[in-house]
């Protein structure tokens, strides 16, 4: 173990700390260092990494703090079954990061779980000036985020191989694109959900909110009859200017958002819910404060084409 290591910044992801740790090792081979730390089997750039206990032991921060404040997992808490969420949480705390994406239904939901890292050029400048090094910020890595909320600047991104260790300063500056207000809204919505880190909302309550709102805005004749095609086209139109590849990938899925109402016991990626919530309520605060009538959980949902 190294005698010296860098501190973990307030919004730094574990992978970012690991990159600096390996660079400070002085060893000729990163693989040798990873083997000594029993990390050679880990997917280093994963947003749900299997080396939480290693960092916890090295810098003296509890595993729970690392997971809650430095990983993307809190974003999923509202949309996972409680048992699944705490099972994933405990696995991360124990250093078992394998198969978590499939257990959380991230692969089956057609939302890429690949190792893509994003950074803000203005944050890189600020970090170098104020701290002396740049790091990968958590808000930039939240699934669906494409805007830095601190600087209101579009994020640049890079695909990272399984064993690759890179810093934000190694990114090649991309051609700037026009900042979309819709991306700013979505990035803010995603960040709000992550910060709330609330217990899971009962899925029936979630559906009841949708159904009641659908009637109010004309996407349903009544709470049991959803105009499926009208809703799908409205979602695509609302988010059409988003520059986020993962958002556009979701919008091309012809089974979305219908599948949210057909497979009521399934687990869906937060983005599938947040795109719907963003269109219907604009913000997470408005969604959680929305008043619903007493739910009728026995009411069947009719999906009208």
PDB file of C-alpha atoms in Angstrom:
ATOM      1  CA  UNK A   1       0.000   0.000   0.000  1.00  0.00           C
ATOM      2  CA  UNK A   2       1.243   3.469  -0.787  1.00  0.00           C
ATOM      3  CA  UNK A   3       2.519   5.684   1.981  1.00  0.00           C
ATOM      4  CA  UNK A   4       0.900   8.682   0.267  1.00  0.00           C
ATOM      5  CA  UNK A   5      -2.323   8.987  -1.659  1.00  0.00           C
ATOM      6  CA  UNK A   6      -4.543  11.811  -2.814  1.00  0.00           C
ATOM      7  CA  UNK A   7      -7.703  12.772  -0.951  1.00  0.00           C
ATOM      8  CA  UNK A   8     -11.115  12.084  -2.454  1.00  0.00           C
ATOM      9  CA  UNK A   9     -12.800  15.317  -3.517  1.00  0.00           C
ATOM     10  CA  UNK A  10     -16.402  15.957  -2.464  1.00  0.00           C
ATOM     11  CA  UNK A  11     -17.926  15.035  -5.837  1.00  0.00           C
ATOM     12  CA  UNK A  12     -15.231  12.709  -7.175  1.00  0.00           C
ATOM     13  CA  UNK A  13     -16.114   9.216  -8.391  1.00  0.00           C
ATOM     14  CA  UNK A  14     -14.077   6.207  -7.132  1.00  0.00           C
ATOM     15  CA  UNK A  15     -12.555   5.571 -10.566  1.00  0.00           C
ATOM     16  CA  UNK A  16     -11.105   9.078 -10.611  1.00  0.00           C
ATOM     17  CA  UNK A  17      -9.373   8.525  -7.267  1.00  0.00           C
ATOM     18  CA  UNK A  18      -8.046   5.145  -8.448  1.00  0.00           C
ATOM     19  CA  UNK A  19      -6.426   6.731 -11.513  1.00  0.00           C
ATOM     20  CA  UNK A  20      -4.394   9.093  -9.332  1.00  0.00           C
ATOM     21  CA  UNK A  21      -3.600   6.327  -6.838  1.00  0.00           C
ATOM     22  CA  UNK A  22      -2.101   4.183  -9.598  1.00  0.00           C
ATOM     23  CA  UNK A  23      -0.130   7.114 -11.010  1.00  0.00           C
ATOM     24  CA  UNK A  24       1.393   7.836  -7.599  1.00  0.00           C
ATOM     25  CA  UNK A  25       2.418   4.231  -7.036  1.00  0.00           C
ATOM     26  CA  UNK A  26       5.727   4.518  -8.859  1.00  0.00           C
ATOM     27  CA  UNK A  27       5.400   0.927 -10.014  1.00  0.00           C
ATOM     28  CA  UNK A  28       6.274   0.196 -13.651  1.00  0.00           C
ATOM     29  CA  UNK A  29       3.063  -1.775 -14.163  1.00  0.00           C
ATOM     30  CA  UNK A  30      -0.465  -0.735 -13.251  1.00  0.00           C
ATOM     31  CA  UNK A  31      -1.494  -4.373 -13.465  1.00  0.00           C
ATOM     32  CA  UNK A  32       1.030  -5.263 -10.755  1.00  0.00           C
ATOM     33  CA  UNK A  33      -0.438  -2.621  -8.464  1.00  0.00           C
ATOM     34  CA  UNK A  34      -3.984  -3.804  -9.133  1.00  0.00           C
ATOM     35  CA  UNK A  35      -2.982  -7.402  -8.431  1.00  0.00           C
ATOM     36  CA  UNK A  36      -1.425  -6.385  -5.133  1.00  0.00           C
ATOM     37  CA  UNK A  37      -4.653  -4.654  -4.185  1.00  0.00           C
ATOM     38  CA  UNK A  38      -6.682  -7.643  -5.463  1.00  0.00           C
ATOM     39  CA  UNK A  39      -8.376  -5.369  -8.002  1.00  0.00           C
ATOM     40  CA  UNK A  40      -7.198  -7.027 -11.211  1.00  0.00           C
ATOM     41  CA  UNK A  41     -10.628  -8.617 -11.758  1.00  0.00           C
ATOM     42  CA  UNK A  42     -12.543  -5.324 -11.470  1.00  0.00           C
ATOM     43  CA  UNK A  43     -13.991  -3.256 -14.277  1.00  0.00           C
ATOM     44  CA  UNK A  44     -12.179  -0.093 -13.293  1.00  0.00           C
ATOM     45  CA  UNK A  45     -14.337   2.524 -15.011  1.00  0.00           C
ATOM     46  CA  UNK A  46     -17.646   1.079 -13.823  1.00  0.00           C
ATOM     47  CA  UNK A  47     -19.979   3.550 -12.120  1.00  0.00           C
ATOM     48  CA  UNK A  48     -20.774   0.751  -9.635  1.00  0.00           C
ATOM     49  CA  UNK A  49     -17.200  -0.378  -8.917  1.00  0.00           C
ATOM     50  CA  UNK A  50     -16.107  -3.479  -7.054  1.00  0.00           C
ATOM     51  CA  UNK A  51     -13.279  -1.766  -5.180  1.00  0.00           C
ATOM     52  CA  UNK A  52     -15.237   0.313  -2.650  1.00  0.00           C
ATOM     53  CA  UNK A  53     -13.729  -1.578   0.361  1.00  0.00           C
ATOM     54  CA  UNK A  54     -10.205  -0.977  -0.981  1.00  0.00           C
ATOM     55  CA  UNK A  55     -10.730   2.799  -1.114  1.00  0.00           C
ATOM     56  CA  UNK A  56     -12.514   2.770   2.240  1.00  0.00           C
ATOM     57  CA  UNK A  57      -9.592   1.009   3.917  1.00  0.00           C
ATOM     58  CA  UNK A  58      -6.985   3.162   2.171  1.00  0.00           C
ATOM     59  CA  UNK A  59      -8.390   6.598   2.988  1.00  0.00           C
ATOM     60  CA  UNK A  60     -10.532   5.796   6.030  1.00  0.00           C
ATOM     61  CA  UNK A  61     -13.977   6.681   4.648  1.00  0.00           C
ATOM     62  CA  UNK A  62     -16.908   4.328   5.446  1.00  0.00           C
ATOM     63  CA  UNK A  63     -18.180   2.217   2.576  1.00  0.00           C
ATOM     64  CA  UNK A  64     -21.693   3.650   3.037  1.00  0.00           C
ATOM     65  CA  UNK A  65     -20.403   7.222   2.603  1.00  0.00           C
ATOM     66  CA  UNK A  66     -18.493   6.268  -0.537  1.00  0.00           C
ATOM     67  CA  UNK A  67     -21.588   4.647  -2.069  1.00  0.00           C
ATOM     68  CA  UNK A  68     -24.041   7.391  -1.092  1.00  0.00           C
ATOM     69  CA  UNK A  69     -21.848  10.366  -1.990  1.00  0.00           C
ATOM     70  CA  UNK A  70     -19.500   9.125  -4.722  1.00  0.00           C
ATOM     71  CA  UNK A  71     -21.439   6.628  -6.871  1.00  0.00           C
ATOM     72  CA  UNK A  72     -24.518   6.884  -9.078  1.00  0.00           C
ATOM     73  CA  UNK A  73     -26.462   4.288  -7.053  1.00  0.00           C
ATOM     74  CA  UNK A  74     -28.670   6.816  -5.145  1.00  0.00           C
ATOM     75  CA  UNK A  75     -30.244   7.805  -8.483  1.00  0.00           C
ATOM     76  CA  UNK A  76     -31.779   4.334  -8.705  1.00  0.00           C
ATOM     77  CA  UNK A  77     -33.221   4.182  -5.199  1.00  0.00           C
ATOM     78  CA  UNK A  78     -36.634   5.589  -6.089  1.00  0.00           C
ATOM     79  CA  UNK A  79     -37.107   3.138  -8.938  1.00  0.00           C
ATOM     80  CA  UNK A  80     -35.815  -0.178  -7.567  1.00  0.00           C
ATOM     81  CA  UNK A  81     -37.598  -2.629  -5.328  1.00  0.00           C
ATOM     82  CA  UNK A  82     -36.323  -2.005  -1.812  1.00  0.00           C
ATOM     83  CA  UNK A  83     -34.931  -5.521  -1.455  1.00  0.00           C
ATOM     84  CA  UNK A  84     -33.006  -5.202  -4.729  1.00  0.00           C
ATOM     85  CA  UNK A  85     -31.610  -1.790  -3.810  1.00  0.00           C
ATOM     86  CA  UNK A  86     -30.209  -2.876  -0.461  1.00  0.00           C
ATOM     87  CA  UNK A  87     -28.863  -6.086  -1.949  1.00  0.00           C
ATOM     88  CA  UNK A  88     -26.926  -4.045  -4.530  1.00  0.00           C
ATOM     89  CA  UNK A  89     -25.823  -1.585  -1.832  1.00  0.00           C
ATOM     90  CA  UNK A  90     -24.478  -4.383   0.380  1.00  0.00           C
ATOM     91  CA  UNK A  91     -22.718  -6.036  -2.550  1.00  0.00           C
ATOM     92  CA  UNK A  92     -20.903  -2.790  -3.340  1.00  0.00           C
ATOM     93  CA  UNK A  93     -19.956  -2.342   0.312  1.00  0.00           C
ATOM     94  CA  UNK A  94     -18.491  -5.853   0.297  1.00  0.00           C
ATOM     95  CA  UNK A  95     -16.562  -5.337  -2.946  1.00  0.00           C
ATOM     96  CA  UNK A  96     -18.772  -7.418  -5.201  1.00  0.00           C
ATOM     97  CA  UNK A  97     -19.552  -5.358  -8.277  1.00  0.00           C
ATOM     98  CA  UNK A  98     -20.321  -8.223 -10.661  1.00  0.00           C
ATOM     99  CA  UNK A  99     -23.701  -8.633 -12.374  1.00  0.00           C
ATOM    100  CA  UNK A 100     -25.149  -5.545 -10.680  1.00  0.00           C
ATOM    101  CA  UNK A 101     -26.324  -3.986 -13.940  1.00  0.00           C
ATOM    102  CA  UNK A 102     -28.276  -7.097 -14.912  1.00  0.00           C
ATOM    103  CA  UNK A 103     -29.765  -7.459 -11.422  1.00  0.00           C
ATOM    104  CA  UNK A 104     -30.957  -3.846 -11.596  1.00  0.00           C
ATOM    105  CA  UNK A 105     -32.469  -4.534 -15.045  1.00  0.00           C
ATOM    106  CA  UNK A 106     -30.169  -1.987 -16.673  1.00  0.00           C
ATOM    107  CA  UNK A 107     -29.206  -4.273 -19.532  1.00  0.00           C
ATOM    108  CA  UNK A 108     -32.736  -5.435 -20.295  1.00  0.00           C
ATOM    109  CA  UNK A 109     -33.966  -1.856 -20.378  1.00  0.00           C
ATOM    110  CA  UNK A 110     -31.997  -0.984 -23.531  1.00  0.00           C
ATOM    111  CA  UNK A 111     -30.104   1.746 -21.727  1.00  0.00           C
ATOM    112  CA  UNK A 112     -26.398   1.453 -22.347  1.00  0.00           C
ATOM    113  CA  UNK A 113     -24.401   0.633 -19.222  1.00  0.00           C
ATOM    114  CA  UNK A 114     -21.114   1.059 -21.049  1.00  0.00           C
ATOM    115  CA  UNK A 115     -18.130   2.828 -19.553  1.00  0.00           C
ATOM    116  CA  UNK A 116     -18.563   6.336 -20.922  1.00  0.00           C
ATOM    117  CA  UNK A 117     -17.066   9.186 -18.896  1.00  0.00           C
ATOM    118  CA  UNK A 118     -18.041  12.832 -19.248  1.00  0.00           C
ATOM    119  CA  UNK A 119     -16.324  16.059 -18.242  1.00  0.00           C
ATOM    120  CA  UNK A 120     -16.798  19.826 -18.378  1.00  0.00           C
ATOM    121  CA  UNK A 121     -13.936  21.862 -19.834  1.00  0.00           C
ATOM    122  CA  UNK A 122     -14.641  24.703 -17.399  1.00  0.00           C
ATOM    123  CA  UNK A 123     -14.538  22.325 -14.424  1.00  0.00           C
ATOM    124  CA  UNK A 124     -11.185  21.014 -15.635  1.00  0.00           C
ATOM    125  CA  UNK A 125      -9.807  24.554 -15.675  1.00  0.00           C
ATOM    126  CA  UNK A 126     -11.218  25.323 -12.220  1.00  0.00           C
ATOM    127  CA  UNK A 127      -9.901  22.082 -10.734  1.00  0.00           C
ATOM    128  CA  UNK A 128      -6.391  22.639 -12.062  1.00  0.00           C
ATOM    129  CA  UNK A 129      -6.338  26.219 -10.815  1.00  0.00           C
ATOM    130  CA  UNK A 130      -7.812  25.590  -7.370  1.00  0.00           C
ATOM    131  CA  UNK A 131      -6.613  22.076  -6.474  1.00  0.00           C
ATOM    132  CA  UNK A 132      -3.811  21.310  -8.897  1.00  0.00           C
ATOM    133  CA  UNK A 133      -5.472  18.320 -10.545  1.00  0.00           C
ATOM    134  CA  UNK A 134      -8.686  17.638 -12.439  1.00  0.00           C
ATOM    135  CA  UNK A 135     -11.050  14.829 -11.524  1.00  0.00           C
ATOM    136  CA  UNK A 136     -14.145  13.094 -12.845  1.00  0.00           C
ATOM    137  CA  UNK A 137     -17.166  14.790 -11.259  1.00  0.00           C
ATOM    138  CA  UNK A 138     -20.100  12.666 -10.149  1.00  0.00           C
ATOM    139  CA  UNK A 139     -22.845  14.924 -11.528  1.00  0.00           C
ATOM    140  CA  UNK A 140     -21.343  14.606 -15.003  1.00  0.00           C
ATOM    141  CA  UNK A 141     -21.531  10.775 -14.817  1.00  0.00           C
ATOM    142  CA  UNK A 142     -25.198  10.456 -13.824  1.00  0.00           C
ATOM    143  CA  UNK A 143     -27.002   8.494 -16.584  1.00  0.00           C
ATOM    144  CA  UNK A 144     -28.632  10.923 -19.005  1.00  0.00           C
ATOM    145  CA  UNK A 145     -26.690  14.008 -17.861  1.00  0.00           C
ATOM    146  CA  UNK A 146     -25.221  15.987 -20.744  1.00  0.00           C
ATOM    147  CA  UNK A 147     -24.817  19.431 -19.148  1.00  0.00           C
ATOM    148  CA  UNK A 148     -22.584  20.691 -16.338  1.00  0.00           C
ATOM    149  CA  UNK A 149     -25.020  22.315 -13.920  1.00  0.00           C
ATOM    150  CA  UNK A 150     -22.293  24.470 -12.359  1.00  0.00           C
ATOM    151  CA  UNK A 151     -21.222  26.151 -15.599  1.00  0.00           C
ATOM    152  CA  UNK A 152     -24.254  25.407 -17.835  1.00  0.00           C
ATOM    153  CA  UNK A 153     -21.840  23.998 -20.386  1.00  0.00           C
ATOM    154  CA  UNK A 154     -22.304  20.877 -22.548  1.00  0.00           C
ATOM    155  CA  UNK A 155     -20.229  17.894 -21.404  1.00  0.00           C
ATOM    156  CA  UNK A 156     -17.600  16.205 -23.526  1.00  0.00           C
ATOM    157  CA  UNK A 157     -17.354  12.430 -23.296  1.00  0.00           C
ATOM    158  CA  UNK A 158     -15.068   9.501 -24.000  1.00  0.00           C
ATOM    159  CA  UNK A 159     -15.503   5.736 -24.059  1.00  0.00           C
ATOM    160  CA  UNK A 160     -13.156   4.016 -21.629  1.00  0.00           C
ATOM    161  CA  UNK A 161     -11.899   0.461 -21.996  1.00  0.00           C
ATOM    162  CA  UNK A 162     -12.302  -1.986 -19.113  1.00  0.00           C
ATOM    163  CA  UNK A 163      -8.743  -1.606 -17.769  1.00  0.00           C
ATOM    164  CA  UNK A 164      -7.998   1.908 -19.031  1.00  0.00           C
ATOM    165  CA  UNK A 165      -6.988   4.635 -16.575  1.00  0.00           C
ATOM    166  CA  UNK A 166      -7.382   8.178 -17.886  1.00  0.00           C
ATOM    167  CA  UNK A 167      -7.810  11.667 -16.462  1.00  0.00           C
ATOM    168  CA  UNK A 168     -10.162  14.401 -17.733  1.00  0.00           C
ATOM    169  CA  UNK A 169      -7.156  16.381 -18.965  1.00  0.00           C
ATOM    170  CA  UNK A 170      -6.515  13.615 -21.531  1.00  0.00           C
ATOM    171  CA  UNK A 171      -9.800  14.261 -23.324  1.00  0.00           C
ATOM    172  CA  UNK A 172      -9.644  15.801 -26.746  1.00  0.00           C
ATOM    173  CA  UNK A 173     -11.823  18.900 -26.842  1.00  0.00           C
ATOM    174  CA  UNK A 174     -14.815  18.204 -29.035  1.00  0.00           C
ATOM    175  CA  UNK A 175     -16.496  20.555 -31.450  1.00  0.00           C
ATOM    176  CA  UNK A 176     -18.919  22.626 -29.332  1.00  0.00           C
ATOM    177  CA  UNK A 177     -22.636  22.191 -29.947  1.00  0.00           C
ATOM    178  CA  UNK A 178     -25.598  24.343 -29.074  1.00  0.00           C
ATOM    179  CA  UNK A 179     -26.763  23.959 -25.508  1.00  0.00           C
ATOM    180  CA  UNK A 180     -30.310  22.622 -25.374  1.00  0.00           C
ATOM    181  CA  UNK A 181     -32.665  23.906 -22.679  1.00  0.00           C
ATOM    182  CA  UNK A 182     -34.234  20.452 -22.630  1.00  0.00           C
ATOM    183  CA  UNK A 183     -30.876  18.887 -21.732  1.00  0.00           C
ATOM    184  CA  UNK A 184     -30.408  21.439 -18.968  1.00  0.00           C
ATOM    185  CA  UNK A 185     -33.824  20.502 -17.574  1.00  0.00           C
ATOM    186  CA  UNK A 186     -33.085  16.771 -17.722  1.00  0.00           C
ATOM    187  CA  UNK A 187     -29.626  17.092 -16.164  1.00  0.00           C
ATOM    188  CA  UNK A 188     -31.125  19.139 -13.321  1.00  0.00           C
ATOM    189  CA  UNK A 189     -33.925  16.619 -12.827  1.00  0.00           C
ATOM    190  CA  UNK A 190     -31.471  13.719 -12.688  1.00  0.00           C
ATOM    191  CA  UNK A 191     -29.241  15.563 -10.223  1.00  0.00           C
ATOM    192  CA  UNK A 192     -32.219  16.381  -7.977  1.00  0.00           C
ATOM    193  CA  UNK A 193     -33.234  12.722  -7.787  1.00  0.00           C
ATOM    194  CA  UNK A 194     -29.664  11.688  -6.944  1.00  0.00           C
ATOM    195  CA  UNK A 195     -29.416  14.260  -4.144  1.00  0.00           C
ATOM    196  CA  UNK A 196     -32.766  13.272  -2.610  1.00  0.00           C
ATOM    197  CA  UNK A 197     -31.667   9.611  -2.302  1.00  0.00           C
ATOM    198  CA  UNK A 198     -35.200   8.781  -1.175  1.00  0.00           C
ATOM    199  CA  UNK A 199     -36.632   5.352  -0.380  1.00  0.00           C
ATOM    200  CA  UNK A 200     -38.423   3.604  -3.218  1.00  0.00           C
ATOM    201  CA  UNK A 201     -41.823   4.909  -4.222  1.00  0.00           C
ATOM    202  CA  UNK A 202     -44.362   2.134  -4.329  1.00  0.00           C
ATOM    203  CA  UNK A 203     -44.833   1.256  -7.966  1.00  0.00           C
ATOM    204  CA  UNK A 204     -48.622   1.371  -7.700  1.00  0.00           C
ATOM    205  CA  UNK A 205     -48.378   4.910  -6.333  1.00  0.00           C
ATOM    206  CA  UNK A 206     -46.086   5.848  -9.205  1.00  0.00           C
ATOM    207  CA  UNK A 207     -48.548   4.504 -11.759  1.00  0.00           C
ATOM    208  CA  UNK A 208     -51.440   6.230 -10.039  1.00  0.00           C
ATOM    209  CA  UNK A 209     -49.675   9.583 -10.366  1.00  0.00           C
ATOM    210  CA  UNK A 210     -49.080   8.951 -14.054  1.00  0.00           C
ATOM    211  CA  UNK A 211     -52.679   7.914 -14.706  1.00  0.00           C
ATOM    212  CA  UNK A 212     -54.183  10.903 -12.954  1.00  0.00           C
ATOM    213  CA  UNK A 213     -51.843  13.306 -14.716  1.00  0.00           C
ATOM    214  CA  UNK A 214     -52.568  11.668 -18.088  1.00  0.00           C
ATOM    215  CA  UNK A 215     -56.250  12.476 -17.674  1.00  0.00           C
ATOM    216  CA  UNK A 216     -55.460  16.090 -16.747  1.00  0.00           C
ATOM    217  CA  UNK A 217     -53.320  16.718 -19.825  1.00  0.00           C
ATOM    218  CA  UNK A 218     -55.295  14.624 -22.309  1.00  0.00           C
ATOM    219  CA  UNK A 219     -53.233  11.433 -22.621  1.00  0.00           C
ATOM    220  CA  UNK A 220     -56.002   9.281 -21.164  1.00  0.00           C
ATOM    221  CA  UNK A 221     -59.794   9.167 -21.385  1.00  0.00           C
ATOM    222  CA  UNK A 222     -59.836   8.103 -17.742  1.00  0.00           C
ATOM    223  CA  UNK A 223     -57.276   6.579 -15.390  1.00  0.00           C
ATOM    224  CA  UNK A 224     -57.667   3.151 -16.942  1.00  0.00           C
ATOM    225  CA  UNK A 225     -57.438   4.142 -20.629  1.00  0.00           C
ATOM    226  CA  UNK A 226     -54.092   5.524 -21.805  1.00  0.00           C
ATOM    227  CA  UNK A 227     -53.719   6.878 -25.335  1.00  0.00           C
ATOM    228  CA  UNK A 228     -50.508   4.998 -25.960  1.00  0.00           C
ATOM    229  CA  UNK A 229     -49.536   6.332 -29.390  1.00  0.00           C
ATOM    230  CA  UNK A 230     -50.370   9.934 -28.501  1.00  0.00           C
ATOM    231  CA  UNK A 231     -48.223   9.634 -25.363  1.00  0.00           C
ATOM    232  CA  UNK A 232     -45.298   8.100 -27.262  1.00  0.00           C
ATOM    233  CA  UNK A 233     -45.327  10.802 -29.928  1.00  0.00           C
ATOM    234  CA  UNK A 234     -45.559  13.543 -27.304  1.00  0.00           C
ATOM    235  CA  UNK A 235     -42.545  12.136 -25.446  1.00  0.00           C
ATOM    236  CA  UNK A 236     -40.498  11.983 -28.634  1.00  0.00           C
ATOM    237  CA  UNK A 237     -41.461  15.526 -29.570  1.00  0.00           C
ATOM    238  CA  UNK A 238     -40.720  16.920 -26.106  1.00  0.00           C
ATOM    239  CA  UNK A 239     -37.221  15.408 -25.918  1.00  0.00           C
ATOM    240  CA  UNK A 240     -36.429  15.586 -29.637  1.00  0.00           C
ATOM    241  CA  UNK A 241     -33.781  18.316 -29.207  1.00  0.00           C
ATOM    242  CA  UNK A 242     -31.870  16.411 -26.531  1.00  0.00           C
ATOM    243  CA  UNK A 243     -28.234  15.836 -27.476  1.00  0.00           C
ATOM    244  CA  UNK A 244     -27.937  12.878 -25.084  1.00  0.00           C
ATOM    245  CA  UNK A 245     -27.344   9.631 -27.038  1.00  0.00           C
ATOM    246  CA  UNK A 246     -28.911   7.538 -24.283  1.00  0.00           C
ATOM    247  CA  UNK A 247     -32.096   9.640 -24.400  1.00  0.00           C
ATOM    248  CA  UNK A 248     -32.380   9.277 -28.156  1.00  0.00           C
ATOM    249  CA  UNK A 249     -31.749   5.548 -27.808  1.00  0.00           C
ATOM    250  CA  UNK A 250     -34.681   5.252 -25.425  1.00  0.00           C
ATOM    251  CA  UNK A 251     -37.015   7.286 -27.607  1.00  0.00           C
ATOM    252  CA  UNK A 252     -36.466   4.881 -30.509  1.00  0.00           C
ATOM    253  CA  UNK A 253     -37.827   1.993 -28.444  1.00  0.00           C
ATOM    254  CA  UNK A 254     -41.367   1.380 -29.719  1.00  0.00           C
ATOM    255  CA  UNK A 255     -42.261  -0.507 -26.535  1.00  0.00           C
ATOM    256  CA  UNK A 256     -41.598   2.598 -24.436  1.00  0.00           C
ATOM    257  CA  UNK A 257     -43.427   3.994 -22.493  1.00  0.00           C
ATOM    258  CA  UNK A 258     -46.050   1.262 -22.899  1.00  0.00           C
ATOM    259  CA  UNK A 259     -43.880  -1.274 -21.060  1.00  0.00           C
ATOM    260  CA  UNK A 260     -43.998   0.832 -17.889  1.00  0.00           C
ATOM    261  CA  UNK A 261     -47.687  -0.034 -17.588  1.00  0.00           C
ATOM    262  CA  UNK A 262     -47.711  -3.596 -18.892  1.00  0.00           C
ATOM    263  CA  UNK A 263     -44.920  -5.063 -16.697  1.00  0.00           C
ATOM    264  CA  UNK A 264     -45.935  -3.601 -13.380  1.00  0.00           C
ATOM    265  CA  UNK A 265     -43.649  -5.875 -11.335  1.00  0.00           C
ATOM    266  CA  UNK A 266     -40.589  -5.200 -13.438  1.00  0.00           C
ATOM    267  CA  UNK A 267     -37.785  -2.744 -12.711  1.00  0.00           C
ATOM    268  CA  UNK A 268     -36.995  -0.016 -15.191  1.00  0.00           C
ATOM    269  CA  UNK A 269     -34.052   2.280 -15.651  1.00  0.00           C
ATOM    270  CA  UNK A 270     -34.652   5.655 -13.922  1.00  0.00           C
ATOM    271  CA  UNK A 271     -34.423   7.464 -17.261  1.00  0.00           C
ATOM    272  CA  UNK A 272     -37.569   5.706 -18.477  1.00  0.00           C
ATOM    273  CA  UNK A 273     -39.429   7.292 -15.604  1.00  0.00           C
ATOM    274  CA  UNK A 274     -37.596  10.615 -15.599  1.00  0.00           C
ATOM    275  CA  UNK A 275     -38.340  11.370 -19.254  1.00  0.00           C
ATOM    276  CA  UNK A 276     -42.012  10.889 -18.483  1.00  0.00           C
ATOM    277  CA  UNK A 277     -41.821  12.867 -15.235  1.00  0.00           C
ATOM    278  CA  UNK A 278     -39.882  15.681 -16.927  1.00  0.00           C
ATOM    279  CA  UNK A 279     -42.523  16.081 -19.615  1.00  0.00           C
ATOM    280  CA  UNK A 280     -45.500  15.869 -17.231  1.00  0.00           C
ATOM    281  CA  UNK A 281     -44.203  17.815 -14.198  1.00  0.00           C
ATOM    282  CA  UNK A 282     -40.988  19.551 -15.385  1.00  0.00           C
ATOM    283  CA  UNK A 283     -39.215  19.018 -12.034  1.00  0.00           C
ATOM    284  CA  UNK A 284     -38.776  16.328  -9.383  1.00  0.00           C
ATOM    285  CA  UNK A 285     -40.108  18.668  -6.699  1.00  0.00           C
ATOM    286  CA  UNK A 286     -43.389  19.172  -8.534  1.00  0.00           C
ATOM    287  CA  UNK A 287     -43.688  15.433  -9.049  1.00  0.00           C
ATOM    288  CA  UNK A 288     -43.228  14.445  -5.391  1.00  0.00           C
ATOM    289  CA  UNK A 289     -45.595  17.218  -4.230  1.00  0.00           C
ATOM    290  CA  UNK A 290     -48.291  16.236  -6.720  1.00  0.00           C
ATOM    291  CA  UNK A 291     -51.565  15.404  -4.976  1.00  0.00           C
ATOM    292  CA  UNK A 292     -53.309  12.257  -6.114  1.00  0.00           C
ATOM    293  CA  UNK A 293     -56.720  10.824  -5.435  1.00  0.00           C
ATOM    294  CA  UNK A 294     -57.003   7.600  -3.482  1.00  0.00           C
ATOM    295  CA  UNK A 295     -55.467   4.975  -5.805  1.00  0.00           C
ATOM    296  CA  UNK A 296     -57.497   2.118  -7.186  1.00  0.00           C
ATOM    297  CA  UNK A 297     -54.832  -0.571  -7.587  1.00  0.00           C
ATOM    298  CA  UNK A 298     -57.333  -3.074  -8.938  1.00  0.00           C
ATOM    299  CA  UNK A 299     -58.130  -0.952 -11.983  1.00  0.00           C
ATOM    300  CA  UNK A 300     -56.847  -2.439 -15.207  1.00  0.00           C
ATOM    301  CA  UNK A 301     -54.921  -0.263 -17.604  1.00  0.00           C
ATOM    302  CA  UNK A 302     -56.174  -0.105 -21.182  1.00  0.00           C
ATOM    303  CA  UNK A 303     -53.547   0.976 -23.687  1.00  0.00           C
ATOM    304  CA  UNK A 304     -55.335   2.643 -26.580  1.00  0.00           C
ATOM    305  CA  UNK A 305     -53.356   2.812 -29.800  1.00  0.00           C
TER     306      UNK A 305
END
